[in-house]
Coordinates of C-alpha atoms (C1' of nucleotides) in Angstrom, one line a residue:
Chain A
M22 CA 80.4 -44.5 -204.1
E23 CA 79.2 -44.1 -207.6
I24 CA 78.8 -40.7 -209.1
N25 CA 75.0 -41.3 -209.4
D26 CA 74.7 -41.8 -205.7
L27 CA 75.7 -38.2 -205.1
P28 CA 73.1 -35.5 -204.7
K29 CA 72.4 -33.6 -207.9
L30 CA 74.9 -30.7 -208.4
H31 CA 74.8 -27.2 -209.6
S32 CA 77.6 -27.8 -212.1
D33 CA 78.6 -24.1 -212.1
F34 CA 78.3 -23.0 -208.5
S35 CA 80.8 -23.7 -205.8
V36 CA 82.2 -22.6 -202.4
D37 CA 85.8 -22.2 -201.4
C38 CA 87.0 -21.8 -197.8
V39 CA 89.9 -19.7 -196.6
V40 CA 90.6 -21.3 -193.3
F41 CA 93.1 -19.4 -191.1
G42 CA 95.0 -21.0 -188.2
F43 CA 97.7 -19.7 -186.0
D44 CA 100.6 -22.0 -185.1
K45 CA 104.2 -21.7 -184.1
G46 CA 104.0 -17.9 -184.3
E47 CA 102.8 -17.9 -187.8
L48 CA 99.5 -17.2 -189.5
R49 CA 98.6 -20.2 -191.7
I50 CA 95.9 -21.3 -194.0
L51 CA 94.6 -24.7 -194.9
L52 CA 95.4 -25.7 -198.5
I53 CA 94.9 -28.9 -200.5
E54 CA 97.1 -30.2 -203.2
R55 CA 95.2 -30.8 -206.3
A56 CA 95.3 -34.4 -207.7
E57 CA 93.7 -33.6 -211.0
E58 CA 93.8 -31.1 -213.9
P59 CA 93.3 -28.2 -214.2
F60 CA 96.1 -27.0 -211.9
K61 CA 97.2 -30.5 -211.0
D62 CA 99.8 -30.5 -208.2
Y63 CA 99.0 -26.8 -207.4
L64 CA 97.9 -25.8 -203.9
A65 CA 94.3 -24.6 -203.8
L66 CA 91.7 -23.5 -201.3
P67 CA 89.5 -26.4 -200.2
G68 CA 86.2 -26.1 -202.0
N69 CA 83.4 -28.0 -203.6
L70 CA 80.3 -27.7 -205.6
V71 CA 77.0 -26.6 -203.9
Y72 CA 74.3 -29.2 -203.9
D73 CA 70.8 -28.3 -205.1
N74 CA 69.3 -29.1 -201.7
E75 CA 71.7 -27.3 -199.4
N76 CA 72.2 -23.7 -198.4
I77 CA 75.5 -22.1 -199.3
D78 CA 76.6 -21.9 -195.7
Q79 CA 75.9 -25.6 -195.4
A80 CA 78.0 -26.4 -198.4
A81 CA 80.9 -24.4 -196.9
N82 CA 80.5 -26.2 -193.6
R83 CA 80.5 -29.5 -195.4
V84 CA 83.7 -28.7 -197.1
L85 CA 85.3 -27.8 -193.8
T86 CA 83.9 -30.9 -192.1
E87 CA 85.4 -33.1 -194.7
L88 CA 88.8 -31.7 -194.0
T89 CA 88.9 -31.3 -190.3
S90 CA 87.1 -32.6 -187.2
L91 CA 84.9 -29.6 -187.1
N92 CA 84.2 -28.2 -183.7
D93 CA 82.3 -24.9 -183.3
V94 CA 84.3 -23.0 -185.9
Y95 CA 84.1 -19.3 -186.7
M96 CA 82.9 -18.9 -190.3
E97 CA 81.4 -16.1 -192.3
Q98 CA 80.8 -15.4 -196.0
L99 CA 83.6 -13.4 -197.6
Y100 CA 82.9 -12.5 -201.2
T101 CA 81.6 -14.1 -204.4
F102 CA 84.0 -14.5 -207.3
G103 CA 82.4 -15.0 -210.7
D104 CA 84.5 -13.6 -213.5
V105 CA 83.7 -15.3 -216.7
N106 CA 87.2 -16.6 -217.1
R107 CA 88.2 -17.5 -213.6
H108 CA 87.9 -21.2 -214.3
P109 CA 89.7 -22.6 -217.5
Q110 CA 87.0 -25.2 -218.2
G111 CA 83.9 -23.0 -218.1
R112 CA 82.1 -20.6 -215.9
V113 CA 82.2 -21.4 -212.2
I114 CA 80.9 -18.9 -209.7
T115 CA 82.3 -19.4 -206.3
V116 CA 81.3 -18.0 -202.9
A117 CA 84.3 -17.7 -200.7
Y118 CA 84.1 -18.3 -197.0
F119 CA 86.4 -17.0 -194.3
S120 CA 87.0 -19.2 -191.3
L121 CA 89.1 -19.1 -188.2
I122 CA 90.0 -22.3 -186.3
K123 CA 92.1 -23.4 -183.4
V124 CA 94.8 -25.5 -185.0
K125 CA 95.4 -27.7 -182.0
K126 CA 91.8 -28.7 -181.6
H127 CA 91.5 -30.1 -185.1
T128 CA 93.1 -33.0 -186.8
L129 CA 93.3 -32.9 -190.5
N130 CA 91.4 -35.7 -192.2
P131 CA 93.2 -37.6 -194.9
L132 CA 92.5 -37.7 -198.6
S133 CA 89.4 -37.0 -200.5
T134 CA 88.7 -37.7 -204.2
Y135 CA 90.0 -34.7 -205.8
A136 CA 92.8 -33.7 -203.5
K137 CA 96.0 -35.4 -202.4
K138 CA 96.3 -33.9 -199.0
A139 CA 95.4 -31.0 -196.8
Q140 CA 98.2 -29.0 -195.1
W141 CA 98.7 -25.9 -193.1
C142 CA 100.8 -23.4 -195.0
A143 CA 102.3 -20.1 -193.7
V144 CA 100.5 -17.2 -195.3
A145 CA 103.7 -15.2 -195.4
D146 CA 105.4 -17.7 -197.8
L147 CA 103.1 -19.3 -200.3
P148 CA 103.7 -20.7 -203.8
P149 CA 101.3 -19.6 -206.6
L150 CA 97.8 -21.0 -206.0
A151 CA 95.4 -22.6 -208.4
F152 CA 92.7 -20.6 -210.2
D153 CA 92.1 -17.1 -208.7
H154 CA 92.7 -18.4 -205.2
Q155 CA 95.5 -16.0 -204.7
L156 CA 93.0 -13.2 -205.1
I157 CA 90.5 -14.8 -202.8
L158 CA 93.2 -15.3 -200.1
E159 CA 94.2 -11.6 -200.4
K160 CA 90.6 -10.5 -199.9
A161 CA 90.4 -12.8 -196.9
Y162 CA 93.6 -11.6 -195.4
K163 CA 92.5 -8.0 -195.7
R164 CA 89.2 -8.9 -194.0
L165 CA 91.0 -10.5 -191.2
Q166 CA 93.3 -7.5 -190.7
N167 CA 90.4 -5.1 -190.6
K168 CA 88.0 -7.2 -188.6
I169 CA 90.5 -8.2 -185.8
R170 CA 90.6 -4.5 -184.9
Y171 CA 87.0 -4.1 -184.2
Q172 CA 85.7 -7.5 -183.3
P173 CA 87.2 -9.9 -180.8
I174 CA 87.8 -12.7 -183.3
G175 CA 91.4 -13.2 -182.5
F176 CA 90.5 -15.6 -179.8
E177 CA 89.1 -18.0 -182.4
L178 CA 92.7 -18.6 -183.5
L179 CA 94.1 -19.3 -180.0
P180 CA 93.6 -22.2 -177.6
E181 CA 90.9 -21.8 -175.0
K182 CA 93.6 -20.8 -172.5
F183 CA 96.2 -18.4 -173.6
T184 CA 98.7 -15.8 -172.3
L185 CA 98.6 -12.1 -173.0
S186 CA 101.9 -12.4 -174.9
Q187 CA 100.4 -15.0 -177.2
L188 CA 97.5 -12.8 -177.8
Q189 CA 99.7 -9.8 -178.5
Q190 CA 101.9 -11.9 -180.8
L191 CA 98.8 -12.9 -182.8
Y192 CA 97.9 -9.3 -183.3
E193 CA 101.4 -8.4 -184.3
V194 CA 101.6 -11.1 -186.9
I195 CA 98.2 -10.4 -188.4
L196 CA 98.6 -6.6 -188.4
E197 CA 102.2 -6.9 -189.4
K198 CA 103.4 -4.3 -186.9
P199 CA 104.9 -4.3 -183.5
I200 CA 102.7 -3.3 -180.5
D201 CA 103.8 -1.8 -177.2
K202 CA 103.4 -4.5 -174.6
R203 CA 102.2 -2.3 -171.7
N204 CA 99.7 -0.4 -173.8
F205 CA 98.4 -3.6 -175.4
R206 CA 97.8 -5.2 -172.0
K207 CA 96.2 -2.1 -170.6
K208 CA 93.8 -1.8 -173.5
I209 CA 92.9 -5.4 -173.9
L210 CA 92.2 -5.8 -170.2
S211 CA 90.2 -2.6 -170.1
F212 CA 87.4 -4.3 -172.1
G213 CA 86.8 -6.7 -169.2
L214 CA 86.4 -9.5 -171.6
L215 CA 89.2 -11.7 -170.3
I216 CA 88.9 -14.0 -167.4
E217 CA 92.1 -14.4 -165.5
L218 CA 92.6 -18.1 -164.6
D219 CA 94.2 -19.6 -161.5
E220 CA 96.6 -21.3 -163.8
K221 CA 99.9 -20.7 -165.5
Q222 CA 101.8 -21.8 -168.5
K223 CA 103.5 -25.2 -168.2
N224 CA 106.7 -26.5 -169.7
V225 CA 108.3 -23.2 -170.6
S226 CA 111.9 -22.6 -169.8
H227 CA 111.3 -19.2 -168.2
R228 CA 108.9 -17.5 -165.9
A229 CA 105.4 -18.9 -166.7
A230 CA 102.7 -16.4 -167.7
K231 CA 99.2 -16.3 -166.4
L232 CA 96.5 -17.9 -168.5
Y233 CA 93.4 -16.2 -169.6
K234 CA 90.1 -17.2 -171.2
F235 CA 87.9 -15.1 -173.5
N236 CA 84.5 -14.3 -171.9
K237 CA 82.3 -14.9 -174.9
T238 CA 79.1 -14.7 -172.9
R239 CA 80.0 -11.3 -171.5
Y240 CA 80.9 -10.1 -175.0
N241 CA 77.6 -11.1 -176.4
N242 CA 75.8 -9.3 -173.6
L243 CA 77.8 -6.2 -174.0
K244 CA 77.4 -6.2 -177.7
K245 CA 73.6 -6.2 -177.4
M246 CA 74.0 -3.1 -175.3
G247 CA 75.9 -1.2 -177.9
F248 CA 79.4 -1.9 -176.6
S249 CA 82.1 -1.8 -179.2
F250 CA 85.4 -3.5 -179.1
E251 CA 88.1 -1.5 -180.7
L252 CA 91.8 -2.2 -180.5
Chain B
M23 CA 63.0 -8.2 -228.9
E24 CA 62.4 -11.9 -228.9
I25 CA 63.4 -14.1 -226.0
N26 CA 65.8 -16.0 -228.3
D27 CA 67.7 -12.8 -229.1
L28 CA 68.8 -12.6 -225.5
P29 CA 72.1 -14.0 -224.4
K30 CA 71.9 -17.4 -222.8
L31 CA 71.0 -17.2 -219.1
H32 CA 72.1 -19.0 -216.0
S33 CA 68.6 -19.7 -215.0
D34 CA 69.4 -19.9 -211.3
F35 CA 71.8 -17.1 -210.8
S36 CA 70.9 -13.4 -210.4
V37 CA 72.0 -10.1 -209.0
D38 CA 70.0 -7.6 -206.9
C39 CA 70.9 -4.0 -206.3
V40 CA 70.3 -2.0 -203.2
V41 CA 70.5 1.5 -204.5
F42 CA 70.6 4.2 -201.8
G43 CA 69.8 7.8 -202.4
F44 CA 69.4 10.8 -200.1
D45 CA 66.6 13.2 -200.8
K46 CA 64.4 15.6 -198.9
G47 CA 66.3 14.8 -195.7
E48 CA 65.5 11.1 -196.0
L49 CA 67.5 8.0 -196.9
R50 CA 65.8 6.3 -199.7
I51 CA 66.2 3.2 -201.9
L52 CA 65.2 2.5 -205.4
L53 CA 62.5 -0.2 -205.6
I54 CA 60.5 -1.6 -208.5
E55 CA 56.9 -2.7 -208.3
R56 CA 56.6 -6.3 -209.6
A57 CA 54.3 -6.8 -212.5
E58 CA 54.3 -10.6 -212.4
E59 CA 54.0 -13.5 -210.0
P60 CA 55.5 -14.4 -207.7
F61 CA 55.0 -11.4 -205.4
K62 CA 53.0 -9.5 -208.0
D63 CA 52.5 -5.9 -207.0
Y64 CA 55.0 -6.1 -204.2
L65 CA 58.0 -3.8 -204.1
A66 CA 61.3 -5.5 -204.8
L67 CA 64.9 -4.7 -205.3
P68 CA 65.9 -4.2 -208.9
G69 CA 67.6 -7.3 -210.1
N70 CA 68.1 -9.6 -213.1
L71 CA 69.7 -12.9 -214.1
V72 CA 73.4 -13.0 -214.8
Y73 CA 74.3 -13.7 -218.4
D74 CA 76.7 -16.5 -219.2
N75 CA 79.1 -14.1 -220.9
E76 CA 79.3 -11.3 -218.4
N77 CA 81.0 -10.9 -215.0
I78 CA 78.8 -10.5 -212.0
D79 CA 79.8 -6.9 -211.5
Q80 CA 78.8 -6.2 -215.1
A81 CA 75.4 -7.7 -214.5
A82 CA 74.8 -5.5 -211.6
N83 CA 75.9 -2.4 -213.6
R84 CA 73.5 -3.5 -216.3
V85 CA 70.6 -3.7 -213.9
L86 CA 71.4 -0.2 -212.7
T87 CA 71.9 1.3 -216.1
E88 CA 68.5 -0.1 -217.2
L89 CA 66.9 1.9 -214.4
T90 CA 68.8 5.1 -214.2
S91 CA 71.0 7.2 -216.4
L92 CA 74.1 5.8 -214.8
N93 CA 76.9 8.2 -214.2
D94 CA 79.9 7.1 -212.2
V95 CA 78.0 5.5 -209.4
Y96 CA 79.5 4.0 -206.3
M97 CA 78.9 0.3 -206.3
E98 CA 80.3 -2.7 -204.4
Q99 CA 79.4 -6.3 -203.9
L100 CA 77.4 -6.8 -200.7
Y101 CA 76.6 -10.4 -200.0
T102 CA 75.3 -13.5 -201.6
F103 CA 72.0 -15.0 -200.7
G104 CA 71.4 -18.5 -201.7
D105 CA 69.1 -20.3 -199.2
V106 CA 67.3 -23.2 -200.9
N107 CA 63.9 -21.7 -200.3
R108 CA 64.5 -18.0 -200.9
H109 CA 62.6 -18.2 -204.2
P110 CA 59.2 -19.9 -204.3
Q111 CA 59.7 -21.3 -207.8
G112 CA 63.0 -23.0 -207.4
R113 CA 66.5 -22.3 -206.3
V114 CA 67.9 -18.9 -207.2
I115 CA 71.2 -17.7 -205.8
T116 CA 71.5 -14.0 -205.9
V117 CA 74.5 -11.7 -205.4
A118 CA 73.4 -8.5 -203.8
Y119 CA 75.1 -5.2 -204.7
F120 CA 75.3 -2.0 -202.7
S121 CA 75.1 1.3 -204.5
L122 CA 75.1 5.0 -203.6
I123 CA 73.8 7.5 -206.1
K124 CA 73.2 11.2 -206.3
V125 CA 69.4 11.3 -206.7
K126 CA 69.4 14.6 -208.5
K127 CA 71.8 13.6 -211.1
H128 CA 69.8 10.6 -212.2
T129 CA 66.5 10.3 -213.9
L130 CA 64.6 7.1 -213.5
N131 CA 64.0 5.3 -216.8
P132 CA 60.5 4.0 -217.3
L133 CA 59.3 0.5 -217.4
S134 CA 61.0 -2.8 -218.1
T135 CA 59.4 -6.1 -218.9
Y136 CA 59.0 -7.5 -215.4
A137 CA 58.5 -4.3 -213.5
K138 CA 55.8 -1.7 -213.5
K139 CA 57.8 1.2 -212.3
A140 CA 60.9 2.2 -210.3
Q141 CA 60.5 4.6 -207.4
W142 CA 62.4 6.1 -204.5
C143 CA 61.1 4.9 -201.2
A144 CA 62.1 6.2 -197.8
V145 CA 64.0 3.4 -196.0
A146 CA 62.4 4.4 -192.7
D147 CA 58.9 3.5 -193.8
L148 CA 58.7 0.5 -196.2
P149 CA 56.0 -2.0 -196.8
P150 CA 57.0 -5.7 -196.9
L151 CA 59.2 -6.5 -199.8
A152 CA 59.2 -9.4 -202.2
F153 CA 61.3 -12.6 -201.6
D154 CA 64.0 -12.1 -199.0
H155 CA 64.6 -8.6 -200.1
Q156 CA 63.9 -7.2 -196.6
L157 CA 66.8 -9.3 -195.3
I158 CA 69.1 -8.0 -198.1
L159 CA 68.1 -4.4 -197.4
E160 CA 68.9 -4.8 -193.7
K161 CA 72.3 -6.2 -194.5
A162 CA 72.9 -3.3 -196.9
Y163 CA 71.7 -0.7 -194.4
K164 CA 74.1 -2.1 -191.8
R165 CA 76.9 -2.0 -194.3
L166 CA 76.1 1.6 -195.0
Q167 CA 76.0 2.5 -191.3
N168 CA 79.4 0.9 -190.7
K169 CA 81.1 2.0 -193.8
I170 CA 80.2 5.7 -193.6
R171 CA 82.1 6.0 -190.4
Y172 CA 85.4 4.9 -191.8
Q173 CA 85.2 5.7 -195.5
P174 CA 84.2 9.0 -197.0
I175 CA 81.3 7.5 -199.0
G176 CA 78.6 9.9 -197.8
F177 CA 79.6 12.3 -200.5
E178 CA 78.3 9.8 -203.1
L179 CA 74.8 10.6 -201.8
L180 CA 75.1 14.4 -201.9
P181 CA 75.2 16.7 -204.9
E182 CA 78.7 17.8 -206.0
K183 CA 78.3 21.0 -204.0
F184 CA 76.9 20.7 -200.6
T185 CA 76.8 22.6 -197.2
L186 CA 78.2 21.3 -194.0
S187 CA 74.7 21.2 -192.6
Q188 CA 73.6 18.9 -195.4
L189 CA 76.5 16.6 -194.8
Q190 CA 75.8 16.5 -191.1
Q191 CA 72.1 15.8 -191.7
L192 CA 73.1 12.9 -193.9
Y193 CA 75.3 11.4 -191.2
E194 CA 72.5 11.9 -188.6
V195 CA 69.9 10.2 -190.7
I196 CA 72.1 7.3 -191.6
L197 CA 73.5 6.8 -188.1
E198 CA 70.2 7.5 -186.6
K199 CA 71.6 9.8 -183.9
P200 CA 72.1 13.5 -183.4
I201 CA 75.6 14.9 -183.8
D202 CA 77.0 18.1 -182.3
K203 CA 77.3 20.7 -184.9
R204 CA 80.6 22.3 -183.8
N205 CA 82.3 19.0 -183.2
F206 CA 81.1 17.6 -186.5
R207 CA 82.5 20.6 -188.4
K208 CA 85.8 20.6 -186.6
K209 CA 86.3 16.9 -187.3
I210 CA 85.2 16.8 -190.9
L211 CA 87.2 19.8 -191.8
S212 CA 90.3 18.5 -190.0
F213 CA 90.7 15.8 -192.7
G214 CA 91.4 18.5 -195.3
L215 CA 89.3 16.6 -197.7
L216 CA 86.7 19.4 -198.3
I217 CA 87.3 22.2 -200.8
E218 CA 85.5 25.4 -199.6
L219 CA 83.9 27.0 -202.7
D220 CA 83.5 30.7 -203.4
E221 CA 79.8 30.1 -203.6
K222 CA 76.8 30.0 -201.4
Q223 CA 73.4 28.3 -201.2
K224 CA 70.7 29.9 -203.3
N225 CA 67.0 30.3 -202.8
V226 CA 66.9 29.6 -199.1
S227 CA 64.8 31.7 -196.8
H228 CA 67.5 32.3 -194.3
R229 CA 71.2 33.0 -194.2
A230 CA 72.9 31.0 -197.0
A231 CA 75.6 28.5 -196.1
K232 CA 78.9 28.1 -197.8
L233 CA 79.2 25.3 -200.4
Y234 CA 81.9 22.7 -200.3
K235 CA 83.2 20.0 -202.6
F236 CA 84.7 16.7 -201.7
N237 CA 88.4 16.5 -202.8
K238 CA 88.4 12.9 -204.1
T239 CA 91.9 13.2 -205.7
R240 CA 93.4 14.2 -202.4
Y241 CA 91.6 11.4 -200.6
N242 CA 93.0 8.8 -203.1
N243 CA 96.5 10.2 -202.6
L244 CA 96.2 10.2 -198.8
K245 CA 94.8 6.7 -198.8
K246 CA 97.8 5.4 -200.6
M247 CA 99.9 6.8 -197.9
G248 CA 98.0 5.0 -195.1
F249 CA 95.7 7.9 -194.2
S250 CA 92.5 6.7 -192.5
F251 CA 89.3 8.6 -192.5
E252 CA 87.4 8.0 -189.3
L253 CA 84.5 10.0 -188.1
Chain C
dA26 C1' 123.7 -22.5 -154.7
dT27 C1' 124.3 -19.2 -157.7
dA28 C1' 124.7 -16.6 -161.8
dG29 C1' 122.8 -15.8 -166.2
dG30 C1' 119.1 -16.0 -169.4
dA31 C1' 114.4 -15.5 -170.8
dT32 C1' 110.0 -13.8 -170.5
dA33 C1' 106.3 -11.6 -167.3
dT34 C1' 104.6 -8.0 -165.1
dT35 C1' 103.7 -3.2 -163.8
dG36 C1' 103.0 2.8 -163.9
dT37 C1' 103.5 7.4 -165.0
dA38 C1' 104.0 11.6 -167.5
dT39 C1' 102.9 13.8 -171.9
dA40 C1' 100.3 14.5 -175.9
dA41 C1' 96.3 14.1 -178.6
dA42 C1' 91.5 13.5 -179.2
dT43 C1' 86.9 13.8 -177.7
dT44 C1' 83.2 15.9 -175.5
dA45 C1' 80.0 19.3 -173.7
dC46 C1' 78.3 23.5 -174.3
dA47 C1' 75.9 28.9 -176.1
dC48 C1' 76.2 32.9 -178.3
dT49 C1' 76.6 36.1 -182.4
dA50 C1' 76.0 36.7 -187.6
dA51 C1' 73.6 36.9 -191.8
dG52 C1' 69.9 36.8 -194.5
dT53 C1' 64.5 36.4 -195.0
dT54 C1' 59.8 37.2 -193.8
dT55 C1' 56.2 39.9 -191.8
Chain D
dA30 C1' 62.3 47.2 -187.6
dA31 C1' 61.1 43.2 -185.3
dA32 C1' 61.0 38.3 -185.5
dC33 C1' 62.4 34.2 -187.5
dT34 C1' 65.6 30.8 -189.3
dT35 C1' 69.8 28.7 -190.1
dA36 C1' 75.1 29.6 -190.3
dG37 C1' 79.1 30.0 -188.1
dT38 C1' 82.4 29.9 -184.3
dG39 C1' 85.9 28.6 -179.4
dT40 C1' 87.2 26.9 -175.1
dA41 C1' 87.6 24.2 -171.0
dA42 C1' 87.3 19.6 -169.1
dT43 C1' 87.6 14.9 -169.7
dT44 C1' 89.1 10.9 -171.8
dT45 C1' 92.2 8.3 -174.5
dA46 C1' 96.6 7.3 -176.7
dT47 C1' 101.4 7.2 -176.6
dA48 C1' 106.1 6.7 -175.2
dC49 C1' 109.0 4.7 -172.3
dA50 C1' 112.3 1.0 -168.4
dA51 C1' 112.9 -1.3 -164.3
dT52 C1' 111.8 -5.2 -161.3
dA53 C1' 109.9 -10.1 -160.7
dT54 C1' 109.8 -14.9 -161.6
dC55 C1' 111.2 -19.1 -163.2
dC56 C1' 114.4 -22.1 -165.6
dT57 C1' 119.1 -23.7 -166.9
dA58 C1' 123.7 -24.2 -166.7
dT59 C1' 127.7 -24.4 -163.9

DNA sequence: ATAGGATATTGTATAAATTACACTAAGTTT
DNA sequence: AAACTTAGTGTAATTTATACAATATCCTAT
């Protein structure tokens, strides 16, 4: 595809996506390795310019679709970063998005023009990132830590069917503190938002735990009636 | 000043400010009346284009300074609105800011090129606004309603010295619900963030109430140590 | 088959926070 | 001095949060 085939660009206006996933007991984000200067070989948030004829949300969704096989993903706008010197080659204002996905449900698509490859990286142990992406990530992580306490968004990071221990571990990792098991279960079940399935974990080398599903419909109904989730 | 004397503009990139104030028992916002098309004679949020050589936050501060005699104002970025059709004359992406000011401390500056006049309007009773400013205001109002419950930002809307009844009324107006007087006082005083002054209200035709000041220094210290304000 | 290992599951007592609620005090106006 | 207006105050009942440990189930290894 030639450059002239592409839609006209706003040359100074972009989106970047902070895509969180939860896998192997760790909180991870999706990063690409840059193939070009500036910040060649650095890890960076996936991002792209915003086309003249698309909304910003659409641009962010496009970036995500290019990387993964998108499938009803949680996404919200995070913050806009526009400091004069945030990009070494001129002014680029970027709107950062915050996204939560179920790692297992998505396969990473290979290659794109500007990036070598996309990979899941543990948030706890990251190298320096390109541009001001460290700053963007920090903002996103704080948002996640706050939001998970008063909105049931943790489920977006887990498989459809999960155990209470998995859910608890997710909260512990994100909030970076241990939680009492009995109190956690009591509390989370008290909302009546979990459906207990007639099914158990498989292939574990110990007692298998019951599986649960998040009752999204019920949550949406309760929300309309002023219900508030608060862990 | 000639147009050519102005710094170079990003023609498609602006800021808009939602400036809240509290006066005569009502929550108000600062609006300007547009002097030009589009939306001539409509009320609109104060805003302006972002210069090439200034950060977005600076642009927002500039807009506010042009309107009021700025004086340590609370301001934070709210959200970025960039739908393709939000501006009838072409694509304009705007970063909205959210600001709280003490009405009494600020005098409104007269006139600017594009606006007839700035005025405080009660949020509860507004005419249709220009562009998508209604949407922006709604987002800002929700932010205020949420944030006032877990951050002591209400004080930004009151005079330095205030009574507990004034504070309570502020919360009642913003949260749109009545609050029990005794419980409110117990709770708000329990944080230890209010300094009781040796002074009372003046010129009221009934028993004068004690005046209080918000102890910002103490709040900042406590915050560092993990204290959380929550009403 | 059985013992040992791993995680799942469950309840209670105590402390803390929230809620509901009504009268007296102080100053002003008539 | 009576009437009006807002300020200021405490307690009991309920709800919610916290701290804490033993048994159940299933798998693995011997």
